[in-house]
Short mmCIF file of C-alpha atoms in Angstrom, two decimals:
data_model
loop_
_atom_site.label_atom_id
_atom_site.label_comp_id
_atom_site.label_asym_id
_atom_site.label_seq_id
_atom_site.Cartn_x
_atom_site.Cartn_y
_atom_site.Cartn_z
CA MET A 602 -7.05 -4.94 -0.66
CA GLU A 603 -10.76 -5.60 -0.66
CA GLY A 604 -12.21 -6.92 2.57
CA LYS A 605 -10.45 -7.48 5.84
CA ARG A 606 -6.72 -7.69 5.22
CA SER A 607 -4.70 -10.36 6.99
CA THR A 608 -1.50 -9.43 8.83
CA PRO A 609 1.56 -10.55 6.82
CA THR A 610 4.56 -12.10 8.55
CA PRO A 611 8.12 -10.81 7.96
CA SER A 612 8.88 -13.90 5.87
CA ASP A 613 5.77 -13.22 3.73
CA LEU A 614 6.91 -9.67 3.09
CA ILE A 615 10.50 -10.68 2.33
CA GLN A 616 9.16 -13.15 -0.24
CA LYS A 617 6.96 -10.45 -1.80
CA ILE A 618 9.93 -8.06 -1.95
CA ARG A 619 12.03 -10.69 -3.73
CA GLU A 620 9.29 -11.41 -6.24
CA PHE A 621 8.75 -7.71 -6.89
CA SER A 622 12.49 -7.07 -7.33
CA ARG A 623 12.85 -10.13 -9.56
CA SER A 624 10.07 -8.93 -11.89
CA ILE A 625 11.82 -5.57 -12.30
CA LEU A 626 15.15 -7.27 -12.96
CA VAL A 627 13.58 -9.57 -15.59
CA ASP A 628 12.12 -6.56 -17.42
CA LEU A 629 15.47 -4.76 -17.42
CA CYS A 630 17.35 -7.84 -18.64
CA ASN A 631 14.90 -8.16 -21.51
CA GLY A 632 15.24 -4.52 -22.52
CA ARG A 633 11.81 -3.55 -21.21
CA SER A 634 10.95 -0.67 -18.94
CA PRO A 635 9.46 -1.95 -15.68
CA VAL A 636 5.86 -0.91 -15.10
CA ILE A 637 4.75 -0.48 -11.47
CA PHE A 638 1.10 -0.01 -10.55
CA ILE A 639 0.44 1.94 -7.34
CA ASN A 640 -3.23 1.67 -6.43
CA LYS A 641 -4.94 4.86 -5.30
CA PHE A 642 -7.18 5.02 -2.24
CA ARG A 643 -9.05 7.88 -0.66
CA THR A 644 -11.01 8.62 2.49
CA TYR A 645 -13.22 11.25 0.89
CA CYS A 646 -14.14 12.96 -2.36
CA LYS A 647 -16.53 15.70 -3.47
CA ASN A 648 -19.07 13.29 -4.92
CA SER A 649 -22.47 13.81 -3.27
CA ALA A 650 -23.78 10.51 -4.68
CA GLU A 651 -23.62 7.38 -2.53
CA ASN A 652 -21.52 5.30 -4.92
CA CYS A 653 -18.12 6.92 -4.36
CA PHE A 654 -16.58 3.89 -2.48
CA CYS A 655 -14.47 6.19 -0.28
CA SER A 656 -15.44 4.30 2.88
CA SER A 657 -14.34 0.95 1.43
CA ASN A 658 -10.95 -0.60 0.66
CA VAL A 659 -11.61 -0.55 -3.08
CA PRO A 660 -8.93 1.25 -5.14
CA VAL A 661 -10.13 4.28 -7.09
CA GLY A 662 -7.56 3.94 -9.85
CA ALA A 663 -3.83 3.47 -10.05
CA LYS A 664 -0.66 5.45 -10.68
CA VAL A 665 1.45 3.78 -13.36
CA LEU A 666 5.21 4.29 -12.94
CA THR A 667 7.64 3.70 -15.78
CA LEU A 668 11.31 4.47 -16.41
CA ARG A 669 10.34 6.23 -19.64
CA LYS A 670 9.38 9.34 -17.63
CA GLN A 671 12.07 11.14 -15.66
CA PRO A 672 9.91 11.98 -12.60
CA HIS A 673 8.78 8.36 -12.50
CA ALA A 674 12.36 7.13 -12.80
CA HIS A 675 13.36 9.08 -9.68
CA ARG A 676 10.31 7.84 -7.81
CA ILE A 677 11.17 4.24 -8.73
CA ASP A 678 14.78 4.83 -7.68
CA VAL A 679 13.66 6.08 -4.27
CA LEU A 680 11.14 3.24 -3.90
CA LEU A 681 13.78 0.58 -4.57
CA ARG A 682 16.30 2.17 -2.20
CA VAL A 683 13.72 2.31 0.59
CA LEU A 684 12.60 -1.21 -0.25
CA LEU A 685 16.19 -2.45 0.22
CA ILE A 686 16.30 -0.81 3.66
CA VAL A 687 12.95 -2.38 4.58
CA GLN A 688 14.18 -5.81 3.49
CA GLN A 689 17.23 -5.46 5.73
CA LEU A 690 15.05 -4.40 8.67
CA LEU A 691 12.82 -7.43 8.22
CA GLN A 692 15.72 -9.84 7.79
CA GLU A 693 17.54 -8.55 10.86
CA ASN A 694 14.36 -8.00 12.92
CA LYS A 695 15.28 -4.36 13.50
CA HIS A 696 13.24 -1.16 13.44
CA ALA A 697 13.89 2.28 11.99
CA SER A 698 12.05 5.57 11.88
CA LYS A 699 11.16 7.40 8.69
CA ARG A 700 13.81 9.95 9.62
CA ASP A 701 16.44 7.22 9.97
CA ILE A 702 15.62 6.06 6.45
CA TYR A 703 15.83 9.59 5.07
CA TYR A 704 19.36 10.05 6.41
CA THR A 705 20.51 6.88 4.63
CA TYR A 706 20.49 8.70 1.26
CA PRO A 707 19.73 12.39 2.01
CA SER A 708 21.22 13.65 -1.25
CA VAL A 709 19.01 11.27 -3.26
CA PHE A 710 15.85 11.64 -1.23
CA SER A 711 16.19 15.45 -0.94
CA ASP A 712 13.16 15.74 1.36
CA GLN A 713 11.40 13.70 4.06
CA SER A 714 8.16 13.75 2.09
CA VAL A 715 9.86 11.78 -0.70
CA VAL A 716 10.64 8.98 1.75
CA ASP A 717 7.12 9.14 3.22
CA ARG A 718 5.60 8.68 -0.22
CA ALA A 719 7.92 5.74 -0.98
CA ILE A 720 6.92 4.03 2.27
CA ASN A 721 3.24 4.49 1.40
CA ASP A 722 3.90 3.13 -2.10
CA ILE A 723 5.59 0.05 -0.63
CA CYS A 724 2.71 -0.56 1.76
CA ILE A 725 0.28 -0.45 -1.15
CA VAL A 726 2.39 -2.74 -3.35
CA LEU A 727 2.96 -5.27 -0.55
CA LYS A 728 -0.59 -4.88 0.86
CA CYS A 729 0.49 -4.21 4.42
CA SER A 730 0.62 -1.53 7.09
CA ARG A 731 3.65 0.64 7.81
CA HIS A 732 4.46 -1.07 11.09
CA ASN A 733 4.61 -4.42 9.25
CA LEU A 734 7.71 -3.03 7.48
CA ASN A 735 9.38 -2.39 10.87
CA VAL A 736 9.16 1.33 10.12
CA VAL A 737 8.11 3.12 13.30
CA SER A 738 7.19 6.65 14.33
CA VAL A 739 8.28 8.54 17.42
CA ALA A 740 4.89 8.74 19.12
CA LYS A 741 3.88 12.22 20.28
CA GLY A 742 0.55 11.22 21.83
CA LEU A 743 -0.17 11.04 25.56
CA VAL A 744 -2.51 8.88 27.62
CA MET A 745 -3.71 8.86 31.24
CA GLY A 746 -6.54 7.34 33.22
CA TRP A 747 -7.96 3.94 34.08
CA VAL A 748 -5.95 1.60 31.87
CA ARG A 749 -3.07 -0.81 32.31
CA TYR A 750 -1.20 -2.65 29.54
CA SER A 751 2.15 -4.07 28.51
CA GLU A 752 4.25 -3.32 25.45
CA GLY A 753 7.10 -5.60 24.49
CA GLY A 754 7.23 -7.09 27.98
CA LYS A 755 7.27 -3.70 29.73
CA LYS A 756 4.26 -2.82 31.90
CA PHE A 757 2.51 0.56 31.83
CA ASP A 758 0.19 1.16 34.77
CA CYS A 759 -1.82 4.37 34.41
CA ILE A 760 -4.34 3.19 37.01
CA SER A 761 -1.88 3.57 39.89
CA SER A 762 -1.54 7.27 39.03
CA PRO A 763 -4.50 8.10 36.77
CA ASN A 764 -3.68 11.80 36.33
CA THR A 765 -0.08 11.25 35.24
CA ALA A 766 0.63 11.36 31.51
CA GLN A 767 2.25 8.38 29.81
CA PRO A 768 3.49 8.34 26.20
CA VAL A 769 1.35 6.47 23.73
CA PRO A 770 3.07 3.16 22.81
CA VAL A 771 5.13 3.25 19.62
CA GLN A 772 4.76 -0.41 18.65
CA VAL A 773 1.04 -0.80 19.17
CA GLU A 774 1.08 -4.31 17.70
CA ASP A 775 3.08 -5.39 20.78
CA VAL A 776 0.50 -4.06 23.25
CA GLN A 777 -1.00 -6.87 25.35
CA ASP A 778 -2.80 -7.55 28.62
CA ILE A 779 -5.04 -4.49 28.43
CA LEU A 780 -6.95 -3.98 31.67
CA SER A 781 -9.32 -1.08 32.21
CA PHE A 782 -12.10 0.05 34.53
CA ALA A 783 -12.91 3.06 32.35
CA GLU A 784 -16.47 3.91 31.37
CA TYR A 785 -15.45 5.93 28.33
CA ILE A 786 -12.48 7.33 26.38
CA LEU A 787 -12.05 11.08 25.96
CA VAL A 788 -9.87 12.33 23.12
CA VAL A 789 -8.77 15.96 23.35
CA GLU A 790 -7.17 17.95 20.59
CA LYS A 791 -4.60 19.95 22.54
CA GLU A 792 -1.92 19.08 25.06
CA SER A 793 -2.89 22.19 27.05
CA VAL A 794 -6.41 20.81 27.57
CA PHE A 795 -4.96 17.40 28.46
CA GLN A 796 -2.69 19.04 31.04
CA ARG A 797 -5.55 21.09 32.48
CA LEU A 798 -7.55 17.88 32.98
CA ALA A 799 -4.52 16.30 34.65
CA ASN A 800 -4.08 19.29 36.98
CA ASP A 801 -7.77 19.18 37.88
CA LYS A 802 -7.49 15.46 38.74
CA PHE A 803 -10.15 14.73 36.12
CA CYS A 804 -9.42 11.00 36.00
CA SER A 805 -9.70 10.71 39.78
CA LEU A 806 -13.24 12.05 39.55
CA ASN A 807 -14.18 10.21 36.35
CA ARG A 808 -13.57 6.57 35.42
CA CYS A 809 -12.17 7.29 31.99
CA ILE A 810 -9.14 7.23 29.72
CA VAL A 811 -7.90 10.54 28.27
CA ILE A 812 -5.80 10.66 25.11
CA THR A 813 -4.32 13.54 23.13
CA GLY A 814 -2.51 13.49 19.81
CA ARG A 815 -1.21 17.03 20.50
CA GLY A 816 -2.91 18.43 17.44
CA TYR A 817 -3.18 16.31 14.31
CA PRO A 818 -2.71 12.75 15.62
CA ASP A 819 0.18 10.58 14.47
CA VAL A 820 -0.14 6.93 13.46
CA PRO A 821 0.71 5.39 16.88
CA THR A 822 -1.91 7.56 18.62
CA ARG A 823 -4.60 6.63 16.10
CA ARG A 824 -3.68 2.93 16.20
CA PHE A 825 -3.65 2.88 20.00
CA LEU A 826 -7.05 4.59 20.17
CA ARG A 827 -8.42 2.11 17.63
CA LEU A 828 -7.04 -0.78 19.67
CA LEU A 829 -8.60 0.48 22.92
CA ALA A 830 -11.94 1.08 21.22
CA GLU A 831 -11.95 -2.46 19.81
CA LYS A 832 -10.85 -4.18 23.01
CA LEU A 833 -12.81 -2.22 25.63
CA HIS A 834 -16.13 -1.63 23.81
CA ILE A 835 -16.78 1.66 25.59
CA PRO A 836 -17.88 5.03 24.16
CA VAL A 837 -15.22 7.27 22.58
CA TYR A 838 -15.75 11.04 22.72
CA CYS A 839 -13.70 13.73 21.00
CA LEU A 840 -13.28 17.32 22.20
CA VAL A 841 -11.74 19.71 19.66
CA ASP A 842 -11.66 23.45 19.02
CA SER A 843 -14.69 24.94 17.32
CA ASP A 844 -12.79 25.85 14.18
CA PRO A 845 -12.11 24.13 10.82
CA TYR A 846 -8.80 22.69 12.00
CA GLY A 847 -10.36 21.17 15.11
CA PHE A 848 -13.05 19.61 12.92
CA ASP A 849 -10.41 18.27 10.54
CA ILE A 850 -8.66 16.60 13.49
CA LEU A 851 -11.96 15.02 14.53
CA ALA A 852 -12.43 13.78 10.96
CA THR A 853 -8.91 12.31 10.96
CA TYR A 854 -9.77 10.18 14.00
CA ARG A 855 -13.15 9.19 12.54
CA PHE A 856 -12.33 8.61 8.87
CA GLY A 857 -8.54 8.51 8.62
CA SER A 858 -6.18 10.69 6.60
CA LEU A 859 -6.03 10.97 2.83
CA GLU A 860 -2.28 10.25 2.85
CA MET A 861 -2.78 6.83 4.45
CA ALA A 862 -6.18 5.98 2.97
CA TYR A 863 -4.88 2.53 2.01
CA ASP A 864 -4.64 1.66 5.73
CA VAL A 865 -7.81 3.33 6.96
CA GLU A 866 -9.41 0.15 8.34
CA PHE A 867 -6.64 -0.04 10.97
CA LEU A 868 -6.49 3.66 11.80
CA CYS A 869 -10.02 5.06 11.93
CA VAL A 870 -12.40 4.94 14.91
CA PRO A 871 -15.91 4.66 13.40
CA ASN A 872 -17.78 4.99 16.70
CA ILE A 873 -16.07 8.20 17.86
CA CYS A 874 -18.56 10.86 18.93
CA TRP A 875 -18.11 14.62 18.56
CA LEU A 876 -18.45 16.04 22.09
CA GLY A 877 -17.68 19.66 21.16
CA ALA A 878 -16.78 22.43 21.23
CA PHE A 879 -19.62 23.86 19.15
CA THR A 880 -20.25 27.41 18.02
CA SER A 881 -23.55 27.27 19.90
CA ASP A 882 -21.63 26.80 23.16
CA TYR A 883 -20.81 30.53 23.14
CA GLU A 884 -24.40 31.44 23.98
CA LYS A 885 -25.30 28.22 25.79
CA PHE A 886 -22.58 28.71 28.42
CA ALA A 887 -22.41 32.52 28.28
CA LEU A 888 -18.74 32.47 27.33
CA PRO A 889 -16.80 35.77 27.34
CA SER A 890 -16.19 37.42 23.97
CA GLN A 891 -12.41 36.91 24.25
CA CYS A 892 -13.05 33.20 23.70
CA LEU A 893 -13.94 33.97 20.08
CA LEU A 894 -11.61 34.66 17.18
CA PRO A 895 -12.74 35.96 13.79
CA LEU A 896 -12.53 33.51 10.89
CA THR A 897 -9.78 34.31 8.41
CA THR A 898 -10.14 33.90 4.66
CA GLU A 899 -8.08 30.71 4.97
CA ASP A 900 -10.47 29.43 7.66
CA LYS A 901 -13.50 30.10 5.46
CA ASN A 902 -11.92 28.36 2.47
CA LYS A 903 -11.13 25.33 4.62
CA ILE A 904 -14.71 25.22 5.90
CA GLU A 905 -16.02 25.25 2.33
CA ALA A 906 -13.66 22.38 1.42
CA LEU A 907 -14.67 20.37 4.50
CA LEU A 908 -18.38 20.74 3.76
CA GLN A 909 -17.86 19.22 0.32
CA ARG A 910 -16.39 15.97 1.66
CA CYS A 911 -18.59 13.00 0.84
CA TYR A 912 -18.72 11.56 4.35
CA LEU A 913 -20.55 14.67 5.56
CA GLN A 914 -23.23 13.79 3.03
CA HIS A 915 -23.44 10.03 3.58
CA GLU A 916 -22.06 8.89 6.93
CA GLU A 917 -22.20 11.82 9.37
CA PRO A 918 -24.66 14.32 7.85
CA HIS A 919 -25.62 15.61 11.32
CA TRP A 920 -22.05 16.91 11.72
CA ARG A 921 -22.92 19.61 9.21
CA THR A 922 -25.10 21.18 11.92
CA THR A 923 -23.20 21.31 15.20
CA GLU A 924 -26.35 21.55 17.30
CA ASP A 925 -27.56 18.22 15.91
CA ALA A 926 -24.12 16.73 16.50
CA GLY A 927 -24.22 17.78 20.13
CA LYS A 928 -27.65 16.23 20.69
CA ARG A 929 -26.30 12.89 19.45
CA CYS A 930 -23.31 12.99 21.78
CA GLU A 931 -24.54 13.40 25.33
CA VAL A 932 -22.32 11.88 28.06
#
């Protein structure tokens, strides 16, 4: 997975699935336990040195699965069942959600997270993204503003009503004919802030695109934002709560999630800029005291964990001091 990864076709993936299945079958026929290597990737670590490779596509080890260990045997069982479903989706040119796959064998899978892990394992083994498997998510993100595009032949015109929310496209790879007069993209953490901007006719007064992932962003929202950033070449700003969870959401947009670190090059937005809110805004804008909430023990522990992430040492060190971050992000 080093370097820029090419996009595999369905026929390429079907061939890889057959080769992978055949190798397992050969081992079983010869009385050997199949050995499956699942490369490990990460978006951050606690290494303060600059040689941690977290920002690259280089694996940082591998998980070795074998039938000799019971937990591994169940994981392999789940992987092969999901792989069979994926093969059928590719052969029939159909799509399914992760939830659809879970309900195929609920007694075997036992929990949605088991299916999620199997899908990630398959993506790593086949060196592809989740959408390449025809596995889709129900997008929860919203978009409004000065942008027009088509998805699968259907046109979405936000420009004609710039303050009306539209759902983020599910199959981002099918998005075409992007047209925009926006000067920047504004990402907001919460749907309530997005709705307030819509009510205030923000996009009528500002040539921009506004996106929300409604909290932690899902894959379609992150992929759509990445696509717009690549195609439009305009600034991307992010407005989140001034708390550790808001910062973690910002970091998810900027660096990707640990769960899908293998696909980070297609999901992160490296040029996103932290617009706020900052703790210093309380005094700067004379905000009322009811705007503040005391940090809980859980909040403080999360802050300590966030500060140890390597990208706050190497790539965005100014984010450690919110005042410096604000100076670098003036609209």
